[in-house]
Every structure is written in C-alpha cells, then in structure tokens.
Coordinates of C-alpha atoms and ligand atoms in Angstrom, one line a residue:
M21 CA 15.4 -40.6 -73.4
K22 CA 16.1 -38.7 -76.6
F23 CA 16.3 -40.6 -79.9
F24 CA 18.9 -39.5 -82.4
L25 CA 19.3 -41.1 -85.8
D26 CA 22.9 -42.2 -86.7
T27 CA 22.9 -41.6 -90.4
A28 CA 23.6 -39.0 -93.1
N29 CA 20.9 -40.5 -95.3
I30 CA 18.3 -37.7 -95.9
D31 CA 15.5 -40.1 -96.8
E32 CA 15.9 -42.1 -93.6
I33 CA 16.1 -38.8 -91.6
R34 CA 12.9 -37.6 -93.2
E35 CA 11.0 -40.8 -92.5
A36 CA 12.2 -40.9 -88.8
N37 CA 11.4 -37.2 -88.5
D38 CA 7.8 -37.7 -89.8
T39 CA 7.1 -40.0 -86.7
G40 CA 7.5 -36.9 -84.5
L41 CA 9.8 -38.9 -82.3
L42 CA 13.2 -37.7 -83.6
D43 CA 15.3 -35.5 -81.3
G44 CA 18.5 -35.1 -83.3
V45 CA 21.0 -36.7 -85.8
T46 CA 24.6 -37.9 -85.5
T47 CA 27.0 -38.4 -88.4
N48 CA 30.6 -39.5 -88.8
P49 CA 33.1 -39.7 -91.7
S50 CA 32.0 -43.3 -92.5
L51 CA 28.3 -42.3 -92.6
I52 CA 29.2 -39.3 -94.9
K53 CA 31.1 -41.6 -97.2
K54 CA 28.1 -44.0 -97.2
A55 CA 25.7 -41.1 -98.1
G56 CA 28.0 -40.2 -101.0
R57 CA 27.2 -36.5 -100.8
D58 CA 29.2 -33.3 -100.1
F59 CA 29.8 -32.9 -96.4
F60 CA 28.6 -29.3 -96.0
E61 CA 25.7 -29.8 -98.3
V62 CA 24.3 -32.8 -96.4
I63 CA 24.9 -31.4 -92.9
T64 CA 23.2 -28.1 -93.9
E65 CA 20.2 -30.1 -95.2
I66 CA 20.0 -32.2 -92.1
A67 CA 20.2 -29.2 -89.8
A68 CA 17.3 -27.5 -91.8
L69 CA 15.2 -30.6 -91.4
V70 CA 15.7 -31.7 -87.8
D71 CA 14.6 -29.9 -84.7
G72 CA 17.5 -30.8 -82.5
P73 CA 21.3 -31.2 -82.4
V74 CA 23.1 -32.4 -85.5
S75 CA 26.6 -33.9 -84.9
A76 CA 29.3 -33.0 -87.6
E77 CA 32.7 -34.7 -87.1
T78 CA 36.1 -33.0 -87.4
V79 CA 38.8 -35.0 -89.1
A80 CA 42.1 -33.3 -88.1
H81 CA 44.2 -34.8 -85.3
D82 CA 45.9 -31.7 -84.0
H83 CA 44.2 -29.1 -81.8
E84 CA 44.7 -26.1 -84.0
T85 CA 43.4 -27.6 -87.2
M86 CA 40.6 -29.4 -85.4
L87 CA 39.5 -26.1 -83.8
K88 CA 39.4 -24.4 -87.2
E89 CA 37.3 -27.3 -88.6
G90 CA 35.0 -27.1 -85.6
L91 CA 34.4 -23.4 -85.9
K92 CA 33.7 -23.8 -89.6
C93 CA 31.2 -26.6 -89.0
A94 CA 29.5 -24.6 -86.2
K95 CA 28.8 -21.7 -88.7
I96 CA 26.4 -24.0 -90.6
S97 CA 23.7 -23.7 -87.9
D98 CA 23.4 -23.3 -84.1
K99 CA 22.1 -26.9 -84.1
I100 CA 25.5 -28.2 -84.9
A101 CA 27.3 -30.3 -82.2
V102 CA 30.9 -30.5 -83.3
K103 CA 32.3 -34.0 -82.9
V104 CA 35.8 -34.4 -81.7
P105 CA 37.7 -37.6 -80.9
L106 CA 38.6 -38.6 -77.3
T107 CA 42.3 -37.6 -77.5
I108 CA 44.2 -34.9 -75.7
D109 CA 43.9 -32.6 -78.8
G110 CA 40.2 -33.5 -79.0
L111 CA 39.5 -32.5 -75.4
K112 CA 41.5 -29.3 -75.8
T113 CA 39.4 -28.5 -78.8
C114 CA 36.2 -29.4 -76.8
K115 CA 37.1 -26.9 -74.1
A116 CA 37.9 -24.1 -76.7
L117 CA 34.6 -24.7 -78.6
R118 CA 32.5 -24.8 -75.4
A119 CA 34.1 -21.5 -74.4
E120 CA 32.6 -20.1 -77.6
G121 CA 29.2 -21.6 -76.7
I122 CA 29.3 -24.3 -79.3
M123 CA 27.9 -27.8 -78.6
V124 CA 30.5 -30.5 -78.6
N125 CA 30.0 -34.3 -78.9
V126 CA 33.1 -36.2 -77.8
T127 CA 33.3 -39.4 -79.8
L128 CA 35.1 -42.8 -79.8
C129 CA 34.7 -43.2 -76.1
F130 CA 35.5 -46.8 -74.9
S131 CA 36.2 -46.4 -71.1
A132 CA 34.5 -44.7 -68.1
N133 CA 37.8 -42.8 -67.4
Q134 CA 37.6 -41.3 -70.9
A135 CA 34.1 -40.3 -70.2
L136 CA 35.2 -38.6 -67.0
L137 CA 37.8 -36.6 -68.9
A138 CA 35.2 -35.5 -71.5
A139 CA 32.9 -34.3 -68.8
K140 CA 35.7 -32.3 -67.1
A141 CA 36.4 -30.8 -70.6
G142 CA 32.8 -29.6 -70.6
A143 CA 31.5 -31.8 -73.3
S144 CA 27.8 -31.4 -74.2
F145 CA 27.6 -35.1 -75.2
I146 CA 29.8 -38.2 -74.6
S147 CA 29.5 -41.0 -77.2
P148 CA 30.4 -44.4 -75.8
F149 CA 30.3 -47.0 -78.6
V150 CA 28.5 -50.0 -77.2
G151 CA 28.3 -52.2 -80.3
R152 CA 32.0 -52.0 -81.0
H153 CA 32.6 -53.0 -77.3
D154 CA 30.4 -56.0 -77.8
D155 CA 32.3 -56.8 -81.0
V156 CA 35.5 -57.4 -79.0
G157 CA 34.0 -59.5 -76.3
F158 CA 33.1 -56.8 -73.7
N159 CA 29.7 -55.8 -72.5
G160 CA 29.1 -52.3 -73.9
M161 CA 26.2 -51.6 -71.6
E162 CA 28.3 -52.0 -68.5
L163 CA 30.3 -49.0 -69.7
I164 CA 27.0 -47.0 -69.9
E165 CA 26.2 -48.0 -66.3
D166 CA 29.6 -46.9 -65.1
I167 CA 29.4 -43.6 -66.8
R168 CA 25.9 -43.0 -65.4
V169 CA 27.2 -43.6 -61.8
I170 CA 30.2 -41.4 -62.3
Y171 CA 28.3 -38.5 -63.9
D172 CA 25.7 -38.7 -61.1
N173 CA 28.3 -38.8 -58.4
Y174 CA 29.7 -35.5 -59.5
G175 CA 26.6 -33.8 -61.0
F176 CA 28.2 -33.5 -64.5
D177 CA 25.6 -32.3 -67.0
T178 CA 27.4 -33.9 -70.0
E179 CA 24.7 -36.0 -71.7
I180 CA 25.4 -39.7 -72.2
L181 CA 24.8 -40.4 -75.9
V182 CA 24.8 -44.2 -76.4
A183 CA 26.4 -44.8 -79.9
S184 CA 27.2 -47.8 -82.0
V185 CA 23.7 -49.1 -81.2
R186 CA 22.9 -52.2 -83.2
H187 CA 19.6 -53.5 -82.0
P188 CA 16.5 -52.8 -79.8
A189 CA 18.1 -54.5 -76.7
H190 CA 20.8 -51.8 -76.7
I191 CA 18.0 -49.2 -76.7
L192 CA 16.1 -50.9 -73.9
E193 CA 19.2 -51.2 -71.7
S194 CA 20.1 -47.6 -72.4
A195 CA 16.7 -46.5 -71.1
R196 CA 16.8 -48.7 -68.1
I197 CA 20.2 -47.3 -67.1
G198 CA 19.1 -43.8 -67.7
A199 CA 21.2 -42.7 -70.6
D200 CA 20.2 -39.3 -71.9
V201 CA 20.3 -40.2 -75.6
A202 CA 20.6 -43.2 -77.9
T203 CA 21.7 -42.7 -81.4
M204 CA 20.6 -45.5 -83.7
P205 CA 20.2 -46.6 -87.3
W206 CA 16.7 -46.1 -88.7
D207 CA 16.4 -49.9 -89.0
A208 CA 16.9 -50.3 -85.2
M209 CA 14.4 -47.5 -84.5
K210 CA 11.7 -49.0 -86.7
K211 CA 12.0 -52.3 -84.9
L212 CA 10.9 -50.6 -81.7
F213 CA 7.4 -50.1 -83.1
N214 CA 6.9 -53.8 -83.9
H215 CA 5.4 -56.5 -81.7
P216 CA 3.7 -59.7 -83.1
L217 CA 0.8 -59.3 -80.6
T218 CA 0.1 -55.8 -81.8
T219 CA 0.0 -57.1 -85.4
N220 CA -2.2 -60.1 -84.5
G221 CA -4.4 -58.0 -82.3
L222 CA -5.0 -55.5 -85.0
A223 CA -5.9 -58.2 -87.5
G224 CA -8.4 -59.6 -85.0
F225 CA -10.0 -56.3 -84.4
D226 CA -10.2 -55.6 -88.2
K227 CA -12.0 -58.9 -88.7
D228 CA -14.5 -58.4 -86.0
W229 CA -15.2 -54.8 -86.9
A230 CA -15.8 -55.8 -90.5
A231 CA -18.4 -58.3 -89.3
T232 CA -20.4 -55.5 -87.4
G233 CA -20.9 -53.6 -90.6
F234 CA -20.5 -50.3 -88.6
S235 CA -18.5 -47.3 -89.8
I236 CA -16.9 -44.6 -87.7
L237 CA -16.6 -42.0 -90.5
Ligands
G3P321 O1 27.9 -43.0 -83.8 C1 28.9 -43.9 -83.9 C2 28.4 -45.1 -84.7 O2 28.1 -44.6 -86.0 C3 29.3 -46.3 -84.8 O3 28.5 -47.3 -85.2 O4 27.9 -49.5 -86.0 O5 29.9 -48.3 -86.9 O6 30.0 -49.2 -84.6 P1 29.1 -48.7 -85.7

C-alpha cells in the first residue's frame, strides 16, 4: 500500500520524506489555507521535494473553468494529480484531463456508486473520505470494502486512495482490505512506528549492552 501525506505543510512533508517511506502528497483548499502560503508556490515546492503524485485541487464548480484550472495546475509538474469533486462537471473534467494524459484524483467520494462513476470516467485515483463517514455514524471502512469489490469485479485500474484518515486503525483496515493508497496526516503516520514493547525492548537491550562493556564501532 502506498503512503501519501495529507498536508501542505512543507516541514511535515520533508520529515515524512526523510523516512524513505513517502509515496506522494495530497492537498485540498482547507490544507492550503492552513499552510498559509501561496497555492502555486507551495504546490511547486512539494512537487520538487516528493518522488510521487502531488494532488492539487481545483475550486471551480463548472466544467469549463474547472478544466482551465486543472490544465494550469498540471503545468506545474508531471507529478501533479488534478483533484476534481465528484459531481457531473467534475467527472466531465476528469475525462477531459485524462484524455490529455494528466493524472486525476476524484475527491469528496462518499458512496460506492460514486466511486463506480469515477472509475468509468477514467480517474487515476478515487478519494473516499472514511473519517467524515465515521463522523456521521457510518462505517467508513465498509465503503472501502465495497469499492474494492466493485473495482475488482470489473478490472478498473483506478487506485483507491483512502482519505480523511484520522488514526492508525484506518490505515490498518485499508491495508487489510487492499486499498492502493492511504493519505494521512503526519501525526497518524508517525504513530505507526510506535509500540510500547519496541520502546521497552530497546531500553532493556541498552541496559544489558552497557553492562557488557563491548563496543561495535
Ligand atoms: O484528503 C481529504 C482529507 O484532507 C479530509 O480530511 O480530516 O478534513 O476529513 P478531514
């Protein structure tokens, strides 16, 4: 499963990238606002830093303007995956951008039927929001299971990009189901490295090694 970071914060992206485990980045208008930086400047910087797809989201609602925005974003780098919303205009734009060979991430997906439409429109990625599903009393991971079954039934190569990830259990379930990508906050990714038995085990080995008086280097 690929690991994307869901942020426009360059410091976090740099830290995650340094682990050697980062496969891409996703952003959205709220994350751009949080970063407090110019949209084009920050997306250009992320694309230069990361060796993988970088999602940049369009903001227009109509197909014509959305397409213009998408084409402009795609000029930043061939790593750009243009993000469009799961609407009729969004999927029309998806088809048009894919015809130009541009990667497209269809966002704000909340049902398996929407995911089916995005795959038919040739989306490179579909972004179902699991955390926001959980927020309103549904089980977000059931949506991922349904999409996996449907995409496998028909051999769609649209990648399932689990979004709105809030904690390690979302990431574990995504991997069990066979999602292609999970995009997550840096805090959630960092938690994956931690286990109390690893911490305690290391402390025990440190203590015993110190008692031997040996040195490896
Ligand atoms: O990629 C979409 C994601 O940023 C939404 O996350 O936590 O705002 O639901 P959240």
